[in-house]
mmCIF file of C-alpha atoms and ligand atoms in Angstrom:
data_model
loop_
_atom_site.group_PDB
_atom_site.id
_atom_site.type_symbol
_atom_site.label_atom_id
_atom_site.label_comp_id
_atom_site.label_asym_id
_atom_site.label_seq_id
_atom_site.Cartn_x
_atom_site.Cartn_y
_atom_site.Cartn_z
ATOM 1 C CA UNK A 57 -33.839 -9.081 19.360
ATOM 2 C CA UNK A 58 -30.315 -9.311 21.248
ATOM 3 C CA UNK A 59 -29.072 -6.406 19.978
ATOM 4 C CA UNK A 60 -24.728 -5.913 21.306
ATOM 5 C CA UNK A 61 -24.819 -3.438 23.748
ATOM 6 C CA UNK A 62 -22.234 -1.036 25.323
ATOM 7 C CA UNK A 63 -21.012 -2.183 28.271
ATOM 8 C CA UNK A 64 -21.796 0.521 31.329
ATOM 9 C CA UNK A 65 -20.413 3.679 31.323
ATOM 10 C CA UNK A 66 -20.588 3.872 34.737
ATOM 11 C CA UNK A 67 -17.923 6.105 36.065
ATOM 12 C CA UNK A 68 -19.668 9.550 36.087
ATOM 13 C CA UNK A 69 -22.244 9.541 37.713
ATOM 14 C CA UNK A 70 -25.179 11.811 37.022
ATOM 15 C CA UNK A 71 -26.905 13.510 39.574
ATOM 16 C CA UNK A 72 -30.030 16.310 38.602
ATOM 17 C CA UNK A 73 -30.234 14.527 34.886
ATOM 18 C CA UNK A 74 -27.184 15.321 34.285
ATOM 19 C CA UNK A 75 -22.986 13.964 34.099
ATOM 20 C CA UNK A 76 -21.067 14.994 36.452
ATOM 21 C CA UNK A 77 -17.274 15.093 35.735
ATOM 22 C CA UNK A 78 -14.549 15.103 39.213
ATOM 23 C CA UNK A 79 -18.087 16.210 40.567
ATOM 24 C CA UNK A 80 -18.556 19.453 38.488
ATOM 25 C CA UNK A 81 -21.646 19.229 36.469
ATOM 26 C CA UNK A 82 -21.216 18.853 32.647
ATOM 27 C CA UNK A 83 -22.424 22.751 32.088
ATOM 28 C CA UNK A 84 -20.670 24.400 34.661
ATOM 29 C CA UNK A 85 -17.506 22.177 33.359
ATOM 30 C CA UNK A 86 -18.020 23.899 30.019
ATOM 31 C CA UNK A 87 -18.453 27.289 31.486
ATOM 32 C CA UNK A 88 -15.297 26.638 33.597
ATOM 33 C CA UNK A 89 -13.912 25.343 30.428
ATOM 34 C CA UNK A 90 -14.719 28.900 28.590
ATOM 35 C CA UNK A 91 -15.571 26.545 25.275
ATOM 36 C CA UNK A 92 -16.515 23.616 23.041
ATOM 37 C CA UNK A 93 -15.680 21.379 22.336
ATOM 38 C CA UNK A 94 -13.166 20.100 25.563
ATOM 39 C CA UNK A 95 -12.033 17.257 26.868
ATOM 40 C CA UNK A 96 -12.138 16.932 30.520
ATOM 41 C CA UNK A 97 -10.193 13.915 32.260
ATOM 42 C CA UNK A 98 -11.185 12.813 35.664
ATOM 43 C CA UNK A 99 -8.084 12.408 37.556
ATOM 44 C CA UNK A 100 -10.344 9.973 39.809
ATOM 45 C CA UNK A 101 -10.526 7.383 37.288
ATOM 46 C CA UNK A 102 -7.102 7.352 36.711
ATOM 47 C CA UNK A 103 -6.707 6.783 40.865
ATOM 48 C CA UNK A 104 -8.863 4.167 40.266
ATOM 49 C CA UNK A 105 -7.737 2.666 37.470
ATOM 50 C CA UNK A 106 -3.811 2.316 39.084
ATOM 51 C CA UNK A 107 -5.222 1.192 42.608
ATOM 52 C CA UNK A 108 -7.049 -1.948 40.607
ATOM 53 C CA UNK A 109 -3.446 -2.788 38.441
ATOM 54 C CA UNK A 110 -2.137 -1.865 42.060
ATOM 55 C CA UNK A 111 -4.444 -5.039 44.140
ATOM 56 C CA UNK A 112 -4.046 -7.363 41.331
ATOM 57 C CA UNK A 113 -0.684 -7.164 39.468
ATOM 58 C CA UNK A 114 2.520 -9.279 41.397
ATOM 59 C CA UNK A 115 3.964 -6.698 43.634
ATOM 60 C CA UNK A 116 7.216 -6.777 42.050
ATOM 61 C CA UNK A 117 5.489 -5.693 38.978
ATOM 62 C CA UNK A 118 7.134 -1.871 37.999
ATOM 63 C CA UNK A 119 3.378 -0.150 36.442
ATOM 64 C CA UNK A 120 4.432 2.357 33.370
ATOM 65 C CA UNK A 121 2.393 4.770 31.687
ATOM 66 C CA UNK A 122 2.993 4.710 27.417
ATOM 67 C CA UNK A 123 2.439 8.448 27.032
ATOM 68 C CA UNK A 124 1.641 8.533 23.275
ATOM 69 C CA UNK A 125 -2.306 7.171 25.242
ATOM 70 C CA UNK A 126 -2.603 10.867 26.416
ATOM 71 C CA UNK A 127 0.753 13.660 26.807
ATOM 72 C CA UNK A 128 -1.753 16.621 28.369
ATOM 73 C CA UNK A 129 0.798 17.587 30.825
ATOM 74 C CA UNK A 130 -1.096 17.974 33.223
ATOM 75 C CA UNK A 131 -2.012 14.570 33.399
ATOM 76 C CA UNK A 132 1.501 12.986 32.237
ATOM 77 C CA UNK A 133 2.531 14.792 35.165
ATOM 78 C CA UNK A 134 -0.558 13.332 38.263
ATOM 79 C CA UNK A 135 0.615 10.164 36.771
ATOM 80 C CA UNK A 136 4.048 10.344 36.767
ATOM 81 C CA UNK A 137 2.741 10.503 40.793
ATOM 82 C CA UNK A 138 1.235 7.297 40.547
ATOM 83 C CA UNK A 139 2.854 4.993 38.466
ATOM 84 C CA UNK A 140 6.892 3.075 38.793
ATOM 85 C CA UNK A 141 7.946 4.862 35.240
ATOM 86 C CA UNK A 142 7.007 6.124 31.639
ATOM 87 C CA UNK A 143 7.640 5.153 28.376
ATOM 88 C CA UNK A 144 7.325 7.985 25.866
ATOM 89 C CA UNK A 145 8.570 7.433 22.046
ATOM 90 C CA UNK A 146 9.360 10.809 20.790
ATOM 91 C CA UNK A 147 11.960 13.320 21.651
ATOM 92 C CA UNK A 148 8.659 15.451 23.065
ATOM 93 C CA UNK A 149 7.653 12.889 25.295
ATOM 94 C CA UNK A 150 10.986 12.305 26.170
ATOM 95 C CA UNK A 151 11.397 16.288 27.122
ATOM 96 C CA UNK A 152 7.615 15.651 28.950
ATOM 97 C CA UNK A 153 8.804 12.593 30.773
ATOM 98 C CA UNK A 154 12.067 14.229 32.008
ATOM 99 C CA UNK A 155 10.705 17.038 33.388
ATOM 100 C CA UNK A 156 7.997 15.516 35.824
ATOM 101 C CA UNK A 157 11.304 14.597 37.965
ATOM 102 C CA UNK A 158 10.718 11.124 37.449
ATOM 103 C CA UNK A 159 14.587 9.353 37.680
ATOM 104 C CA UNK A 160 16.212 9.069 33.786
ATOM 105 C CA UNK A 161 16.484 4.911 34.907
ATOM 106 C CA UNK A 162 12.298 5.189 35.340
ATOM 107 C CA UNK A 163 11.977 6.365 32.093
ATOM 108 C CA UNK A 164 12.616 4.416 28.522
ATOM 109 C CA UNK A 165 11.913 5.528 24.899
ATOM 110 C CA UNK A 166 10.694 3.060 22.615
ATOM 111 C CA UNK A 167 10.018 3.242 18.623
ATOM 112 C CA UNK A 168 10.938 2.593 15.344
ATOM 113 C CA UNK A 169 13.321 5.361 13.728
ATOM 114 C CA UNK A 170 14.800 6.977 16.730
ATOM 115 C CA UNK A 171 16.420 10.132 14.919
ATOM 116 C CA UNK A 172 20.202 10.710 15.630
ATOM 117 C CA UNK A 173 18.986 13.500 17.642
ATOM 118 C CA UNK A 174 16.842 11.231 19.909
ATOM 119 C CA UNK A 175 19.197 8.612 20.459
ATOM 120 C CA UNK A 176 21.675 11.663 21.769
ATOM 121 C CA UNK A 177 19.073 13.039 23.766
ATOM 122 C CA UNK A 178 17.931 9.966 25.090
ATOM 123 C CA UNK A 179 21.575 9.273 26.499
ATOM 124 C CA UNK A 180 22.482 12.090 27.984
ATOM 125 C CA UNK A 181 18.690 12.028 29.737
ATOM 126 C CA UNK A 182 20.165 8.874 31.074
ATOM 127 C CA UNK A 183 17.255 7.117 29.844
ATOM 128 C CA UNK A 184 16.618 4.096 28.541
ATOM 129 C CA UNK A 185 16.964 2.979 25.143
ATOM 130 C CA UNK A 186 14.501 0.543 23.415
ATOM 131 C CA UNK A 187 16.706 -0.731 20.533
ATOM 132 C CA UNK A 188 14.600 -1.168 17.657
ATOM 133 C CA UNK A 189 17.068 -2.490 14.690
ATOM 134 C CA UNK A 190 20.802 -3.550 14.129
ATOM 135 C CA UNK A 191 20.962 -0.405 12.258
ATOM 136 C CA UNK A 192 20.035 1.842 15.696
ATOM 137 C CA UNK A 193 21.879 -0.379 18.192
ATOM 138 C CA UNK A 194 24.956 0.898 15.053
ATOM 139 C CA UNK A 195 23.625 4.578 15.024
ATOM 140 C CA UNK A 196 23.734 4.986 18.738
ATOM 141 C CA UNK A 197 27.400 3.156 19.766
ATOM 142 C CA UNK A 198 28.352 6.096 17.164
ATOM 143 C CA UNK A 199 26.669 8.372 19.033
ATOM 144 C CA UNK A 200 27.559 7.043 22.662
ATOM 145 C CA UNK A 201 31.105 7.588 21.622
ATOM 146 C CA UNK A 202 31.312 10.883 20.295
ATOM 147 C CA UNK A 203 28.910 11.860 23.608
ATOM 148 C CA UNK A 204 31.570 10.316 26.019
ATOM 149 C CA UNK A 205 28.433 8.360 27.489
ATOM 150 C CA UNK A 206 27.499 4.194 27.740
ATOM 151 C CA UNK A 207 23.946 4.506 26.505
ATOM 152 C CA UNK A 208 21.838 2.115 29.023
ATOM 153 C CA UNK A 209 19.906 -0.310 26.140
ATOM 154 C CA UNK A 210 17.552 -2.401 25.669
ATOM 155 C CA UNK A 211 16.922 -4.694 22.466
ATOM 156 C CA UNK A 212 13.039 -4.469 21.841
ATOM 157 C CA UNK A 213 12.076 -7.906 20.384
ATOM 158 C CA UNK A 214 9.955 -8.550 17.983
ATOM 159 C CA UNK A 215 8.254 -11.745 19.431
ATOM 160 C CA UNK A 216 7.322 -15.443 17.120
ATOM 161 C CA UNK A 217 3.785 -14.613 18.235
ATOM 162 C CA UNK A 218 1.217 -12.606 18.808
ATOM 163 C CA UNK A 219 -1.459 -11.072 20.833
ATOM 164 C CA UNK A 220 -4.600 -13.269 20.137
ATOM 165 C CA UNK A 221 -7.445 -11.361 19.388
ATOM 166 C CA UNK A 222 -5.525 -8.096 19.823
ATOM 167 C CA UNK A 223 -6.906 -4.784 17.902
ATOM 168 C CA UNK A 224 -3.489 -3.553 17.299
ATOM 169 C CA UNK A 225 -0.842 -6.281 16.499
ATOM 170 C CA UNK A 226 2.616 -4.834 17.435
ATOM 171 C CA UNK A 227 4.134 -8.327 17.481
ATOM 172 C CA UNK A 228 4.893 -11.503 15.379
ATOM 173 C CA UNK A 229 5.725 -12.019 11.281
ATOM 174 C CA UNK A 230 7.296 -9.147 9.591
ATOM 175 C CA UNK A 231 7.047 -5.706 11.781
ATOM 176 C CA UNK A 232 8.714 -2.398 11.567
ATOM 177 C CA UNK A 233 9.022 -2.737 15.918
ATOM 178 C CA UNK A 234 11.967 -4.699 17.353
ATOM 179 C CA UNK A 235 13.856 -6.916 16.366
ATOM 180 C CA UNK A 236 13.224 -10.278 15.208
ATOM 181 C CA UNK A 237 13.594 -13.039 18.231
ATOM 182 C CA UNK A 238 15.392 -15.251 15.354
ATOM 183 C CA UNK A 239 18.281 -12.576 15.421
ATOM 184 C CA UNK A 240 18.464 -11.606 19.318
ATOM 185 C CA UNK A 241 21.110 -13.668 19.500
ATOM 186 C CA UNK A 242 24.041 -12.055 17.251
ATOM 187 C CA UNK A 243 22.997 -8.566 17.772
ATOM 188 C CA UNK A 244 23.637 -9.544 21.625
ATOM 189 C CA UNK A 245 27.078 -10.940 20.840
ATOM 190 C CA UNK A 246 27.489 -7.383 19.425
ATOM 191 C CA UNK A 247 26.005 -5.516 22.310
ATOM 192 C CA UNK A 248 28.701 -6.940 23.889
ATOM 193 C CA UNK A 249 31.268 -5.963 22.216
ATOM 194 C CA UNK A 250 30.450 -2.234 21.915
ATOM 195 C CA UNK A 251 30.442 0.384 24.879
ATOM 196 C CA UNK A 252 27.147 0.384 26.054
ATOM 197 C CA UNK A 253 25.332 -0.921 29.124
ATOM 198 C CA UNK A 254 23.217 -3.561 28.746
ATOM 199 C CA UNK A 255 20.069 -3.812 30.153
ATOM 200 C CA UNK A 256 17.277 -6.489 29.174
ATOM 201 C CA UNK A 257 14.644 -6.781 26.940
ATOM 202 C CA UNK A 258 11.013 -4.867 25.660
ATOM 203 C CA UNK A 259 9.273 -7.582 24.034
ATOM 204 C CA UNK A 260 5.891 -6.268 23.012
ATOM 205 C CA UNK A 261 3.139 -8.172 21.756
ATOM 206 C CA UNK A 262 -0.383 -6.376 20.867
ATOM 207 C CA UNK A 263 -2.301 -3.550 22.486
ATOM 208 C CA UNK A 264 -6.500 -3.272 23.023
ATOM 209 C CA UNK A 265 -7.153 -6.752 24.304
ATOM 210 C CA UNK A 266 -10.086 -7.794 26.104
ATOM 211 C CA UNK A 267 -9.508 -11.492 27.161
ATOM 212 C CA UNK A 268 -7.383 -11.581 29.913
ATOM 213 C CA UNK A 269 -6.287 -15.387 29.114
ATOM 214 C CA UNK A 270 -5.303 -14.439 25.596
ATOM 215 C CA UNK A 271 -3.001 -11.743 27.420
ATOM 216 C CA UNK A 272 -1.940 -13.849 30.070
ATOM 217 C CA UNK A 273 -0.578 -16.685 27.778
ATOM 218 C CA UNK A 274 1.123 -13.512 25.782
ATOM 219 C CA UNK A 275 2.865 -12.958 29.296
ATOM 220 C CA UNK A 276 3.699 -16.684 29.316
ATOM 221 C CA UNK A 277 5.046 -16.463 26.050
ATOM 222 C CA UNK A 278 7.312 -13.539 26.713
ATOM 223 C CA UNK A 279 8.594 -14.551 29.755
ATOM 224 C CA UNK A 280 9.643 -17.850 28.346
ATOM 225 C CA UNK A 281 11.122 -16.080 25.161
ATOM 226 C CA UNK A 282 13.301 -13.486 27.694
ATOM 227 C CA UNK A 283 14.715 -16.494 29.728
ATOM 228 C CA UNK A 284 15.482 -18.091 26.572
ATOM 229 C CA UNK A 285 17.032 -15.007 25.022
ATOM 230 C CA UNK A 286 18.899 -13.580 27.888
ATOM 231 C CA UNK A 287 21.017 -17.121 27.949
ATOM 232 C CA UNK A 288 22.883 -15.628 24.997
ATOM 233 C CA UNK A 289 23.622 -12.646 26.715
ATOM 234 C CA UNK A 290 25.981 -10.381 27.942
ATOM 235 C CA UNK A 291 25.127 -10.032 31.812
ATOM 236 C CA UNK A 292 22.307 -11.033 33.885
ATOM 237 C CA UNK A 293 18.491 -10.109 32.594
ATOM 238 C CA UNK A 294 18.030 -6.629 35.197
ATOM 239 C CA UNK A 295 14.609 -5.057 33.469
ATOM 240 C CA UNK A 296 12.121 -7.202 30.938
ATOM 241 C CA UNK A 297 9.152 -4.621 29.555
ATOM 242 C CA UNK A 298 6.711 -7.166 29.090
ATOM 243 C CA UNK A 299 4.420 -4.481 27.405
ATOM 244 C CA UNK A 300 1.119 -4.106 28.270
ATOM 245 C CA UNK A 301 -2.072 -5.102 25.590
ATOM 246 C CA UNK A 302 -4.813 -4.521 28.490
ATOM 247 C CA UNK A 303 -7.944 -3.468 26.751
ATOM 248 C CA UNK A 304 -10.578 -1.285 26.799
ATOM 249 C CA UNK A 305 -14.394 -1.829 26.336
ATOM 250 C CA UNK A 306 -15.537 0.687 22.729
ATOM 251 C CA UNK A 307 -18.207 -0.878 21.256
ATOM 252 C CA UNK A 308 -21.008 -3.047 21.872
ATOM 253 C CA UNK A 309 -21.149 -6.565 23.090
ATOM 254 C CA UNK A 310 -17.306 -5.736 24.262
ATOM 255 C CA UNK A 311 -17.365 -5.699 28.335
ATOM 256 C CA UNK A 312 -14.515 -4.464 31.111
ATOM 257 C CA UNK A 313 -11.714 -6.749 31.286
ATOM 258 C CA UNK A 314 -11.136 -7.990 34.345
ATOM 259 C CA UNK A 315 -7.083 -8.199 35.808
ATOM 260 C CA UNK A 316 -7.344 -10.259 38.774
ATOM 261 C CA UNK A 317 -6.713 -13.652 36.822
ATOM 262 C CA UNK A 318 -3.775 -12.182 34.035
ATOM 263 C CA UNK A 319 -2.338 -10.822 38.028
ATOM 264 C CA UNK A 320 -2.776 -14.519 39.350
ATOM 265 C CA UNK A 321 -1.009 -15.854 36.146
ATOM 266 C CA UNK A 322 1.453 -13.642 36.641
ATOM 267 C CA UNK A 323 2.870 -14.045 39.905
ATOM 268 C CA UNK A 324 3.404 -17.539 39.751
ATOM 269 C CA UNK A 325 5.374 -17.122 36.218
ATOM 270 C CA UNK A 326 7.061 -14.001 37.203
ATOM 271 C CA UNK A 327 8.340 -16.154 40.713
ATOM 272 C CA UNK A 328 10.166 -18.830 38.451
ATOM 273 C CA UNK A 329 11.948 -15.995 36.519
ATOM 274 C CA UNK A 330 13.198 -14.555 39.759
ATOM 275 C CA UNK A 331 14.703 -17.376 40.883
ATOM 276 C CA UNK A 332 16.605 -17.821 37.424
ATOM 277 C CA UNK A 333 17.519 -14.345 37.257
ATOM 278 C CA UNK A 334 17.388 -12.644 40.581
ATOM 279 C CA UNK A 335 18.029 -8.809 39.915
ATOM 280 C CA UNK A 336 15.564 -8.707 37.401
ATOM 281 C CA UNK A 337 13.377 -5.258 37.429
ATOM 282 C CA UNK A 338 9.910 -6.410 35.364
ATOM 283 C CA UNK A 339 8.389 -3.388 33.931
ATOM 284 C CA UNK A 340 4.529 -3.196 32.161
ATOM 285 C CA UNK A 341 3.546 -0.749 29.830
ATOM 286 C CA UNK A 342 0.620 0.608 30.291
ATOM 287 C CA UNK A 343 -1.253 3.367 28.116
ATOM 288 C CA UNK A 344 -5.130 3.443 27.201
ATOM 289 C CA UNK A 345 -6.446 1.019 30.496
ATOM 290 C CA UNK A 346 -4.777 3.438 32.856
ATOM 291 C CA UNK A 347 -6.973 7.148 31.415
ATOM 292 C CA UNK A 348 -9.255 5.815 28.287
ATOM 293 C CA UNK A 349 -12.567 5.609 30.586
ATOM 294 C CA UNK A 350 -11.319 8.665 32.823
ATOM 295 C CA UNK A 351 -12.394 11.188 29.622
ATOM 296 C CA UNK A 352 -14.839 12.181 27.494
ATOM 297 C CA UNK A 353 -14.967 14.576 25.018
ATOM 298 C CA UNK A 354 -17.936 16.976 24.911
ATOM 299 C CA UNK A 355 -19.075 18.917 21.880
ATOM 300 C CA UNK A 356 -22.287 20.864 21.385
ATOM 301 C CA UNK A 357 -24.762 20.477 19.120
ATOM 302 C CA UNK A 358 -25.438 23.046 16.654
ATOM 303 C CA UNK A 359 -28.200 21.975 14.192
ATOM 304 C CA UNK A 360 -30.484 19.522 13.753
ATOM 305 C CA UNK A 361 -32.257 18.028 10.567
ATOM 306 C CA UNK A 362 -34.652 15.693 9.497
ATOM 307 C CA UNK A 363 -33.087 14.246 6.277
ATOM 308 C CA UNK A 364 -35.154 11.867 4.033
ATOM 309 C CA UNK A 365 -36.619 10.784 7.884
ATOM 310 C CA UNK A 366 -33.304 10.345 9.339
ATOM 311 C CA UNK A 367 -32.416 12.902 12.426
ATOM 312 C CA UNK A 368 -28.600 14.878 11.874
ATOM 313 C CA UNK A 369 -27.624 16.063 15.028
ATOM 314 C CA UNK A 370 -24.387 18.083 13.600
ATOM 315 C CA UNK A 371 -21.664 19.258 16.132
ATOM 316 C CA UNK A 372 -18.726 21.362 16.581
ATOM 317 C CA UNK A 373 -16.433 18.316 17.179
ATOM 318 C CA UNK A 374 -15.945 15.379 14.901
ATOM 319 C CA UNK A 375 -12.544 13.428 13.467
ATOM 320 C CA UNK A 376 -10.956 16.512 13.337
ATOM 321 C CA UNK A 377 -10.636 16.101 17.632
ATOM 322 C CA UNK A 378 -11.493 12.213 17.928
ATOM 323 C CA UNK A 379 -10.571 10.388 14.465
ATOM 324 C CA UNK A 380 -10.720 7.020 16.692
ATOM 325 C CA UNK A 381 -14.530 7.941 17.429
ATOM 326 C CA UNK A 382 -15.290 8.776 14.190
ATOM 327 C CA UNK A 383 -14.228 4.841 13.116
ATOM 328 C CA UNK A 384 -10.778 6.557 10.982
ATOM 329 C CA UNK A 385 -8.381 5.522 13.594
ATOM 330 C CA UNK A 386 -7.127 1.737 13.102
ATOM 331 C CA UNK A 387 -10.750 0.634 12.627
ATOM 332 C CA UNK A 388 -12.254 -1.638 9.499
ATOM 333 C CA UNK A 389 -15.786 -2.040 9.638
ATOM 334 C CA UNK A 390 -17.360 1.847 11.601
ATOM 335 C CA UNK A 391 -18.500 1.507 15.209
ATOM 336 C CA UNK A 392 -20.322 3.931 17.293
ATOM 337 C CA UNK A 393 -18.117 4.765 20.338
ATOM 338 C CA UNK A 394 -20.652 5.152 23.164
ATOM 339 C CA UNK A 395 -22.389 8.544 23.459
ATOM 340 C CA UNK A 396 -25.082 10.334 25.585
ATOM 341 C CA UNK A 397 -26.475 13.889 25.820
ATOM 342 C CA UNK A 398 -24.538 14.776 28.631
ATOM 343 C CA UNK A 399 -27.853 17.652 30.182
ATOM 344 C CA UNK A 400 -30.028 14.819 29.638
ATOM 345 C CA UNK A 401 -28.906 11.728 30.947
ATOM 346 C CA UNK A 402 -32.964 11.105 32.283
ATOM 347 C CA UNK A 403 -34.377 11.655 29.556
ATOM 348 C CA UNK A 404 -35.900 8.317 27.448
ATOM 349 C CA UNK A 405 -33.476 7.365 24.902
ATOM 350 C CA UNK A 406 -36.148 7.246 21.798
ATOM 351 C CA UNK A 407 -34.548 8.743 18.996
ATOM 352 C CA UNK A 408 -32.622 7.361 16.061
ATOM 353 C CA UNK A 409 -29.992 9.720 14.661
ATOM 354 C CA UNK A 410 -27.334 10.314 13.510
ATOM 355 C CA UNK A 411 -24.441 12.553 14.942
ATOM 356 C CA UNK A 412 -21.875 14.084 12.963
ATOM 357 C CA UNK A 413 -19.111 16.459 12.694
ATOM 358 C CA UNK A 414 -19.312 20.218 11.176
ATOM 359 C CA UNK A 415 -16.085 19.178 8.272
ATOM 360 C CA UNK A 416 -17.607 19.000 4.670
ATOM 361 C CA UNK A 417 -16.322 14.903 4.439
ATOM 362 C CA UNK A 418 -18.512 12.096 5.212
ATOM 363 C CA UNK A 419 -15.910 10.463 7.205
ATOM 364 C CA UNK A 420 -16.870 13.220 9.896
ATOM 365 C CA UNK A 421 -19.357 10.880 11.740
ATOM 366 C CA UNK A 422 -19.179 10.684 15.753
ATOM 367 C CA UNK A 423 -22.043 8.118 15.856
ATOM 368 C CA UNK A 424 -24.537 6.578 13.194
ATOM 369 C CA UNK A 425 -27.784 5.064 14.026
ATOM 370 C CA UNK A 426 -27.639 5.800 18.035
ATOM 371 C CA UNK A 427 -30.107 6.181 20.666
ATOM 372 C CA UNK A 428 -30.587 9.246 22.417
ATOM 373 C CA UNK A 429 -32.402 11.212 23.547
ATOM 374 C CA UNK A 430 -34.693 14.200 21.320
ATOM 375 C CA UNK A 431 -31.791 16.427 21.233
ATOM 376 C CA UNK A 432 -30.871 19.904 19.295
ATOM 377 C CA UNK A 433 -29.373 22.944 19.763
ATOM 378 C CA UNK A 434 -27.117 23.942 22.387
ATOM 379 C CA UNK A 435 -27.029 20.133 24.394
ATOM 380 C CA UNK A 436 -23.783 18.515 25.009
ATOM 381 C CA UNK A 437 -22.815 15.066 23.078
ATOM 382 C CA UNK A 438 -20.487 13.004 25.320
ATOM 383 C CA UNK A 439 -18.453 10.845 23.748
ATOM 384 C CA UNK A 440 -17.071 8.840 26.688
ATOM 385 C CA UNK A 441 -13.580 5.742 26.480
ATOM 386 C CA UNK A 442 -11.960 9.081 25.532
ATOM 387 C CA UNK A 443 -9.452 9.541 27.598
ATOM 388 C CA UNK A 444 -6.995 7.386 25.397
ATOM 389 C CA UNK A 445 -5.739 8.086 21.715
ATOM 390 C CA UNK A 446 -7.990 11.326 21.509
ATOM 391 C CA UNK A 447 -6.756 15.025 20.714
ATOM 392 C CA UNK A 448 -3.189 14.493 19.564
ATOM 393 C CA UNK A 449 -4.257 11.141 17.582
ATOM 394 C CA UNK A 450 -5.986 13.321 15.522
ATOM 395 C CA UNK A 451 -6.206 15.870 12.662
ATOM 396 C CA UNK A 452 -6.323 18.634 14.419
ATOM 397 C CA UNK A 453 -5.315 20.278 11.137
ATOM 398 C CA UNK A 454 -7.877 19.677 8.959
ATOM 399 C CA UNK A 455 -10.503 22.039 7.878
ATOM 400 C CA UNK A 456 -8.850 24.551 9.772
ATOM 401 C CA UNK A 457 -11.722 24.466 12.935
ATOM 402 C CA UNK A 458 -10.707 25.444 16.457
ATOM 403 C CA UNK A 459 -8.763 22.518 18.675
ATOM 404 C CA UNK A 460 -10.427 21.136 21.331
ATOM 405 C CA UNK A 461 -9.498 22.364 24.490
ATOM 406 C CA UNK A 462 -8.271 19.525 27.160
ATOM 407 C CA UNK A 463 -8.895 19.577 30.882
ATOM 408 C CA UNK A 464 -8.047 17.609 34.295
ATOM 409 C CA UNK A 465 -10.872 17.391 36.837
HETATM 410 C C1 PLP B 609 1.583 2.332 22.219
HETATM 411 C C2 PLP B 609 2.013 1.581 23.607
HETATM 412 C C3 PLP B 609 1.583 1.167 24.646
HETATM 413 C C4 PLP B 609 0.310 1.845 25.006
HETATM 414 O O1 PLP B 609 -0.721 0.997 24.577
HETATM 415 P P1 PLP B 609 -1.923 1.036 25.025
HETATM 416 O O2 PLP B 609 -3.038 0.118 23.935
HETATM 417 O O3 PLP B 609 -2.398 2.202 25.351
HETATM 418 O O4 PLP B 609 -2.449 0.131 26.697
HETATM 419 C C5 PLP B 609 2.547 0.415 24.954
HETATM 420 N N1 PLP B 609 3.450 -0.192 24.486
HETATM 421 C C6 PLP B 609 4.429 0.687 23.382
HETATM 422 C C7 PLP B 609 5.834 -0.010 23.179
HETATM 423 C C8 PLP B 609 3.012 1.129 22.765
HETATM 424 O O5 PLP B 609 3.392 1.377 21.562
#
């Protein structure tokens, strides 16, 4: 029988049967945190991802971190020293980004439904605003006038194509994100008439993609679209955010994405773009690819029970901390994240069981019908691939259990 397996979870070494995070054995780390459940993020793994991208992507590409993937301030500060810029999508994220000390032009603010207060704060902060609609453009112009500042803007384009095979589609068709490509020429004329500094475009076509070919093809279409739209622009193209979309393997049968072919193809196309627009700065914005593999979620088994022949490990962690692993963050068919018993890494994986949380809802599942070593109360369950869209994307108030701790190791 050929059951699909998870990609090997080899970012964290094992010693003496125990998972190690930043050289610290898991149980010692739990004691250092002082409580379970917790998220631990390994800065070494983050650095490896940054280095991998730097090796593979053309040198001219600016690497940005999209804060929404993981807004832990210590982690954002760590990344701020390693990437070229930060992308934010709320006032709180804007504050985090400015607090890192990165220069304002290295920060860009996207997201539909930016409030007047957010538009004003971003304008005062001097960051680039990715304008998402005709209405937002007009509000921004009014705010700029009131503040006596010239907003720095890029138009976020809803492309006329999508990134094939993405876990999350954010472009193509009718979307709340960005300005339909066919409406962009008219808005560019409007921008020219307003008192603002137009820098370029933001074209984000999708996320969580494991196909290098699909990503390279979307980038080809993105650069083509940008060149076409730039011919109607009031000024030369100086800034082009081509999105990201690089995914990580979460589910059985998925494997790691190799960024090498993406970088190679992008390099060739970039030189063509730079010939036409010599001052253009090309940005890629990545979230989960930078931090997803660096994080684990750790919770403790409270009870082990057998119901009609099936084993349930009931833990003190679950969907209120890790909605994505529970399958309730955008999954259509629930599949398991990779899990392990972090203090029994050397033991045979011979027991089929369910790992569930303490919430009184059948949605509170961390893993269903997984094979783990025989485990019981006190053992530490580890959910891998948890560095992005973990705690901050979870309903922490649901049922009022304590919030998970977070640590950067
Ligand atoms: C969420 C988001 C990202 C990050 O996506 P990942 O899948 O985490 O890489 C990048 N850009 C924009 C505009 C986003 O909304």
